[in-house]
PDB file of C-alpha atoms and ligand atoms in Angstrom:
ATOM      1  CA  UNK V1329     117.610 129.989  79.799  1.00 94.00           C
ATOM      2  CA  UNK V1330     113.819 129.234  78.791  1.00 96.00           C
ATOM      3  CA  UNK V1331     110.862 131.951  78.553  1.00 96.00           C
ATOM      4  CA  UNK V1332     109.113 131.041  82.408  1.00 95.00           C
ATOM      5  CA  UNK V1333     105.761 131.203  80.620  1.00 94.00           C
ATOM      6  CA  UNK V1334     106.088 128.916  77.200  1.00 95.00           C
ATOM      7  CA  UNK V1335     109.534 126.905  78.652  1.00 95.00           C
ATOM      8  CA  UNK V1336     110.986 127.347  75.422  1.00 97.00           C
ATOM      9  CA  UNK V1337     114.678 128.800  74.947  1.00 97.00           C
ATOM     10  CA  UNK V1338     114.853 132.576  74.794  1.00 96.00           C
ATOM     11  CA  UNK V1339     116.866 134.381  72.373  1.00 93.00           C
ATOM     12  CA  UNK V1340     119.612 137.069  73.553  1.00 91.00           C
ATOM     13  CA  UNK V1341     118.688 140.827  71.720  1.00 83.00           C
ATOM     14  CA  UNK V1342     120.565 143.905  71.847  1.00 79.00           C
ATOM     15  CA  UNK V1343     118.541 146.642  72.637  1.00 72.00           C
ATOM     16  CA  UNK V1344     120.156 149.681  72.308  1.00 67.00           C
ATOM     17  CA  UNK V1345     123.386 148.519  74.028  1.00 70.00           C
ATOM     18  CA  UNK V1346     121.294 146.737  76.860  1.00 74.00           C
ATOM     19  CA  UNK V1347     121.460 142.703  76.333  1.00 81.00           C
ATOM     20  CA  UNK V1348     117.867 141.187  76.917  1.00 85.00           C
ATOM     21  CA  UNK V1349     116.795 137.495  76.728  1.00 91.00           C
ATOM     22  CA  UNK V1350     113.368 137.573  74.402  1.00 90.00           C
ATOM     23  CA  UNK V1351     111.062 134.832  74.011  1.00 92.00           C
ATOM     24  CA  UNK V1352     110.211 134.732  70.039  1.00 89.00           C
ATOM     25  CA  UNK V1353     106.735 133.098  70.946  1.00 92.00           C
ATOM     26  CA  UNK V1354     105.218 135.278  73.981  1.00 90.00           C
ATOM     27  CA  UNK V1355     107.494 138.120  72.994  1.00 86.00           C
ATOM     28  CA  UNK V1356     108.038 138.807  76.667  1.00 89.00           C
ATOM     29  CA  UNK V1357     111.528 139.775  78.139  1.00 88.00           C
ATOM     30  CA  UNK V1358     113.880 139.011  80.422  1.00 90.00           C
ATOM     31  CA  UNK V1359     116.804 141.532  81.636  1.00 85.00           C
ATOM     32  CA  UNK V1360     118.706 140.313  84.400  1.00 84.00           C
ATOM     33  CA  UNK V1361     120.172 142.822  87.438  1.00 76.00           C
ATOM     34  CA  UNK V1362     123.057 143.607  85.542  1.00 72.00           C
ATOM     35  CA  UNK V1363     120.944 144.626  82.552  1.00 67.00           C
ATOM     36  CA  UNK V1364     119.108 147.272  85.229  1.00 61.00           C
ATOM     37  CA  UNK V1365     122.625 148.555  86.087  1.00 60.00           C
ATOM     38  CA  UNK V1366     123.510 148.969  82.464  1.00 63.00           C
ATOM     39  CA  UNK V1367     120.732 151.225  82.293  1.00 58.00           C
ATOM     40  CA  UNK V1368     121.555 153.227  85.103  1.00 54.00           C
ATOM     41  CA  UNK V1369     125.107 153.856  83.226  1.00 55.00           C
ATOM     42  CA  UNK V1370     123.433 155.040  80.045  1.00 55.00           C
ATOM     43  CA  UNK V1371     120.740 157.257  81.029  1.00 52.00           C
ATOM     44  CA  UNK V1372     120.977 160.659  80.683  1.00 50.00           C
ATOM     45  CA  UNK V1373     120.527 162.697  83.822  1.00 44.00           C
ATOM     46  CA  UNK V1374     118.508 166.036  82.457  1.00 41.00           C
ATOM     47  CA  UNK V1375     115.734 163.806  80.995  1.00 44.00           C
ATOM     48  CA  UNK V1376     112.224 164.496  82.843  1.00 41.00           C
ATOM     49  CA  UNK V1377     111.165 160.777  84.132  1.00 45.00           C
ATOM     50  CA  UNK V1378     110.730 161.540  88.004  1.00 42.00           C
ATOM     51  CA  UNK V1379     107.793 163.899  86.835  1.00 46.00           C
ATOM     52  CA  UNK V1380     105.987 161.244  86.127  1.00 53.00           C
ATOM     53  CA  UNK V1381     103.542 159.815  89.228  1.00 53.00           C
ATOM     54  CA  UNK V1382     104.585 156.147  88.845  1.00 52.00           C
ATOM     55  CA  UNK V1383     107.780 157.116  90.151  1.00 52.00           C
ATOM     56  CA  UNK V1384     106.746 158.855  92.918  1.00 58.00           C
ATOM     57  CA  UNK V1385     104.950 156.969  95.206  1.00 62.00           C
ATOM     58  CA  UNK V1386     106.583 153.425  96.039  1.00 59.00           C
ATOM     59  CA  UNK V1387     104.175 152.695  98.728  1.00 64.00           C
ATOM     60  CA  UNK V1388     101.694 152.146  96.039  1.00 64.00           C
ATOM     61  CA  UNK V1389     103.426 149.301  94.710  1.00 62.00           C
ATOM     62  CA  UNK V1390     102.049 145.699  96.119  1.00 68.00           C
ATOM     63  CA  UNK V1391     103.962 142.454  95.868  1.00 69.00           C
ATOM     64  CA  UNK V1392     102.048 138.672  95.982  1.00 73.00           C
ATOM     65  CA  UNK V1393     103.551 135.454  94.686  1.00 74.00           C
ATOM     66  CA  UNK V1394     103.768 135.085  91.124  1.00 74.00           C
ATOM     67  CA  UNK V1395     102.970 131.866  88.880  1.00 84.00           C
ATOM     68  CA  UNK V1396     105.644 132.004  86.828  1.00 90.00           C
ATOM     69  CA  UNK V1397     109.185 131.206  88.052  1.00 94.00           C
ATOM     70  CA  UNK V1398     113.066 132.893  87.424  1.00 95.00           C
ATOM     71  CA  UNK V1399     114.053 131.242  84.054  1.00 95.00           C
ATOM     72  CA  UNK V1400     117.810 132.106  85.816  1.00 94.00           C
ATOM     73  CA  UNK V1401     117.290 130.517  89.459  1.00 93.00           C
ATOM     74  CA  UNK V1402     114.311 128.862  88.915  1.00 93.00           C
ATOM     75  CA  UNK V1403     112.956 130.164  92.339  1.00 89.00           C
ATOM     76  CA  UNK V1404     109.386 131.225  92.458  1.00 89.00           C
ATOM     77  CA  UNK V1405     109.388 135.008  91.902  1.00 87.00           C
ATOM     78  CA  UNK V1406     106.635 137.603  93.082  1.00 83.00           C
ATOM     79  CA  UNK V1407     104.768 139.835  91.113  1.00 82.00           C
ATOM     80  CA  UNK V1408     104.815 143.763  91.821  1.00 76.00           C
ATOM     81  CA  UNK V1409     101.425 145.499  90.809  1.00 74.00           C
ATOM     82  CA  UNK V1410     100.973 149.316  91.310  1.00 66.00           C
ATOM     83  CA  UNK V1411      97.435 150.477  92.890  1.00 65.00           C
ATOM     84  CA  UNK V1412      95.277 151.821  89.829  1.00 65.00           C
ATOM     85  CA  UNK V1413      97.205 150.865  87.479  1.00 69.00           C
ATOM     86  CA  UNK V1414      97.560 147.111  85.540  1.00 74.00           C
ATOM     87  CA  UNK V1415     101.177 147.099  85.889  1.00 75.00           C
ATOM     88  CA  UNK V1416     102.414 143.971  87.285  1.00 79.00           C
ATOM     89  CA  UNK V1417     106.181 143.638  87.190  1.00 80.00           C
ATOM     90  CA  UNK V1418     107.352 139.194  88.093  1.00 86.00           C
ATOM     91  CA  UNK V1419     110.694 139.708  90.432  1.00 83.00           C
ATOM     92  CA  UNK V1420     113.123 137.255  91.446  1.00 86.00           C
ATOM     93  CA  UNK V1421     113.991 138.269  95.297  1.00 80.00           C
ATOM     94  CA  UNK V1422     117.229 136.173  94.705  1.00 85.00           C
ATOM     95  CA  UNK V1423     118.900 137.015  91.705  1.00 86.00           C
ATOM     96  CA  UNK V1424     116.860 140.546  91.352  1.00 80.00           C
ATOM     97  CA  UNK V1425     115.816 139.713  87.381  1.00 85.00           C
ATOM     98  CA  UNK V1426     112.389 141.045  86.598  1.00 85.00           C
ATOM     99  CA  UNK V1427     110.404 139.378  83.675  1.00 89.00           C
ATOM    100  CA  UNK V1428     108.336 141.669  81.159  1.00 87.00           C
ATOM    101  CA  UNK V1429     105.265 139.679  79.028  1.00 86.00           C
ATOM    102  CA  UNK V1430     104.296 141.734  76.505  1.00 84.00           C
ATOM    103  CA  UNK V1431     101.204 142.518  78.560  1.00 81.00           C
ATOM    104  CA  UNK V1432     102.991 144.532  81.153  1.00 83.00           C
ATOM    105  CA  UNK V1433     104.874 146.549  78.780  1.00 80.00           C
ATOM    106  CA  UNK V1434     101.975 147.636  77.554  1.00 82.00           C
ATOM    107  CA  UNK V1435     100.762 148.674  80.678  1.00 82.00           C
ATOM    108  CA  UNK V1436     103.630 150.401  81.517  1.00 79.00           C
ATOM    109  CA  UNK V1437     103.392 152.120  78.219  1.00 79.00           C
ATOM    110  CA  UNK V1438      99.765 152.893  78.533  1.00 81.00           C
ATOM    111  CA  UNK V1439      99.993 154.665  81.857  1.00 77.00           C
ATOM    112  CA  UNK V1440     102.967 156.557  80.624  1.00 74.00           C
ATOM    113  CA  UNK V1441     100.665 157.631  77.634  1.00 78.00           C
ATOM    114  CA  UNK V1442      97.842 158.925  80.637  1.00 76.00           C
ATOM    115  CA  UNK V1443     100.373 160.997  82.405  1.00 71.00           C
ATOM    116  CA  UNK V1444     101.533 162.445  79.227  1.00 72.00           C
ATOM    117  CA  UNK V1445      98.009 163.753  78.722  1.00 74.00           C
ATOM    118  CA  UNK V1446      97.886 165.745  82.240  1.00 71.00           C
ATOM    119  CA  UNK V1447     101.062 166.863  82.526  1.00 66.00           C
ATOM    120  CA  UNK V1448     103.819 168.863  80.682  1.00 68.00           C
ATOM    121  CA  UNK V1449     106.922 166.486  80.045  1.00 65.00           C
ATOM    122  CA  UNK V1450     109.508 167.022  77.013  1.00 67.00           C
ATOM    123  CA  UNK V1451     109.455 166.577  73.876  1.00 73.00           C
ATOM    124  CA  UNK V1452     111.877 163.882  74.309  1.00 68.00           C
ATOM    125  CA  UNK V1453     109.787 162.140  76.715  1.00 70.00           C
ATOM    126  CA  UNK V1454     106.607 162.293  74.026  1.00 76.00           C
ATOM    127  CA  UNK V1455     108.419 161.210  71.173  1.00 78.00           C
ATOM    128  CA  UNK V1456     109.674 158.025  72.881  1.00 77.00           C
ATOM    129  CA  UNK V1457     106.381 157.001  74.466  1.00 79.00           C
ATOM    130  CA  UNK V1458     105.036 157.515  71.054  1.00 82.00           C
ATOM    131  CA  UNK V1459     107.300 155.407  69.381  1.00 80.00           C
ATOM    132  CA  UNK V1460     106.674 152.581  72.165  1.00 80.00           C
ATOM    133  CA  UNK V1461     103.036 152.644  71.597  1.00 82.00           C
ATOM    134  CA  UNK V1462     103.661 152.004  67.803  1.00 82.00           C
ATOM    135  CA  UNK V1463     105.844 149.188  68.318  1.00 77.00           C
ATOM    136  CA  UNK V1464     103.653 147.488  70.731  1.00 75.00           C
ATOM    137  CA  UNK V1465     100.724 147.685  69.079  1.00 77.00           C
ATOM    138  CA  UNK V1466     102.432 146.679  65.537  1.00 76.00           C
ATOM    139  CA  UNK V1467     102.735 142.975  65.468  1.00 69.00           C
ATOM    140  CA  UNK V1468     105.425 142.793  62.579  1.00 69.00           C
ATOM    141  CA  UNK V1469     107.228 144.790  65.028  1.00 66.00           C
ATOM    142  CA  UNK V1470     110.468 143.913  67.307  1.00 65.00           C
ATOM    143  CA  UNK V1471     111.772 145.485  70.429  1.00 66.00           C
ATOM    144  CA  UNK V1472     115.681 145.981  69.202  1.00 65.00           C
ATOM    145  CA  UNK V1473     113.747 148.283  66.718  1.00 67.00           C
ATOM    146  CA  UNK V1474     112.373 150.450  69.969  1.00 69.00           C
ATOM    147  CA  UNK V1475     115.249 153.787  70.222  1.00 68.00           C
ATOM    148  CA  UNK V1476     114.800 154.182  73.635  1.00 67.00           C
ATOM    149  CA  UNK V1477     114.150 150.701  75.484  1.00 71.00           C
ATOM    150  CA  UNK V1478     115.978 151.696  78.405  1.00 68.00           C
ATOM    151  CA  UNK V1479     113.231 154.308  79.041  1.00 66.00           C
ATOM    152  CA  UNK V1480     110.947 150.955  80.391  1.00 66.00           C
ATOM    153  CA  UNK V1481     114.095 149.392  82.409  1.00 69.00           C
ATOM    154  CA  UNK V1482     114.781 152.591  84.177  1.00 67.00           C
ATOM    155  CA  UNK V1483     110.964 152.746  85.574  1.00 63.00           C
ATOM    156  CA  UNK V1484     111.693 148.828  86.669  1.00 64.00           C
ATOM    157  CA  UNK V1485     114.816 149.890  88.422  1.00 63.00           C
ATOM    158  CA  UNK V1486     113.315 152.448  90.261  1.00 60.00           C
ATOM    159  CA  UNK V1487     110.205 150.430  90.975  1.00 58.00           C
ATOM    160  CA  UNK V1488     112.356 148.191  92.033  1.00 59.00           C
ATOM    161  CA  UNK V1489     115.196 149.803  94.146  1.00 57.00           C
ATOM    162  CA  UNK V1490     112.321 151.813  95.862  1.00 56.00           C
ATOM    163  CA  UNK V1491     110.452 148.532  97.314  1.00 55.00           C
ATOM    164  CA  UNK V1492     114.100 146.432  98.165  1.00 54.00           C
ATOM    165  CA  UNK V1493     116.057 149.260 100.017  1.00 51.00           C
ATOM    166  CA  UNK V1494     118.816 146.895 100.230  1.00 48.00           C
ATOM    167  CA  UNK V1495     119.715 146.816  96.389  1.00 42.00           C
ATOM    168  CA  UNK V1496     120.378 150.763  97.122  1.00 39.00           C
ATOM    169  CA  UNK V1497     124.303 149.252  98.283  1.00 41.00           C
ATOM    170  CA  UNK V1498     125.116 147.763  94.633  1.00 37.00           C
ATOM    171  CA  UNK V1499     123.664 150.985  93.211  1.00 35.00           C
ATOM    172  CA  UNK V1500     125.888 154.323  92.661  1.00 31.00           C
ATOM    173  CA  UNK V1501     124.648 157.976  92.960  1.00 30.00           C
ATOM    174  CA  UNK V1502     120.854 158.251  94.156  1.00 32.00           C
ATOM    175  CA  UNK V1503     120.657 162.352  93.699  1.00 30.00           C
ATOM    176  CA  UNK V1504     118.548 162.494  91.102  1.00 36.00           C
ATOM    177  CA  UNK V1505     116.077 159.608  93.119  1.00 39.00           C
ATOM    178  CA  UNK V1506     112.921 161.396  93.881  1.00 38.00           C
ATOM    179  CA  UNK V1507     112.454 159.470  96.945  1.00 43.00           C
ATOM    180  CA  UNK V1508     115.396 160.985  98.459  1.00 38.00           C
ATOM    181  CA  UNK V1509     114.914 165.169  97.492  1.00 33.00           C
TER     182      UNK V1509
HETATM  183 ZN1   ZN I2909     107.391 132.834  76.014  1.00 77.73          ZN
HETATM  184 ZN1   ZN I2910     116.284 134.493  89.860  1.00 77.73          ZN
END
């Protein structure tokens, strides 16, 4: 499978029990549906993520056509951005990968960092947005090094679910979805 922006071969990581594909140039990321899923299996349930805004309002989130296309299907994919925000998420509609440059994780990371300033989340949920801020912006830096990576997939699978209804059938257990309190 090849990195959809530099079309050279991407490297399988372990991130904390979650396989990724990585490009070693762009350092962006691939995680496939089943990746998302893994997630799902691993996350802890008394952790304090649906506080945070970008997980609460899915009608926020936009989707256009993307450049780039799925390194797994090759079919064009579309880009998800979210209103005031720069996070823009490339899909694939078909086999339901998403593709992270390093860019967008850092977007994701720095609006997690702004919500962390006006509201009160866990110490947990501090520490590992701290520790994603460090990695990003420290070039000798890898993501396998980042403890909780998962903590960035489970904001694309409920992104994600929340926009395609339909995945909502493959997925398990939705109690703790804020969308459906
Ligand atoms: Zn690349
Ligand atoms: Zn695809």
């Amino acid at each position: 499978m090849d990195c959809p922006v530099c079309k050279i071969e991407l490297n399988k990581k372990s991130i904390k029990g979650i396989e990724v594909d990585e490009c070693e140039k762009c350092e962006g990321i691939w995680c496939d549906n089943d990746e998302l899923k893994q997630v799902k299996d691993k996350t802890d349930s008394d952790l304090n993520w649906m506080d945070f805004d970008i997980w609460k309002h899915p009608e926020r989130f936009k989707a256009k056509s993307a450049k780039n296309h799925c390194p797994n299907c090759k079919q064009a994919m579309d880009v998800l951005d979210y209103d005031n925000t720069k996070i823009e998420i490339d899909y694939c509609k078909q086999c339901k990968g998403t593709w992270l440059d390093k860019n967008e994780l850092e977007n994701i990371i720095a609006a997690l960092e702004e919500e962390l300033l006006t509201k009160s989340v866990n110490d947990y949920v501090k520490a590992t947005v701290e520790e994603a801020k460090e990695l990003i912006s420290n070039p000798e830096s890898f993501l396998s090094e980042w403890k909780d990576f998962s903590t960035i997939l489970r904001f694309l699978q409920y992104r994600i679910l929340s926009l395609h209804p339909e995945i909502h059938d493959t997925m398990v257990s939705f109690q703790k979805n804020p969308f459906n309190r």
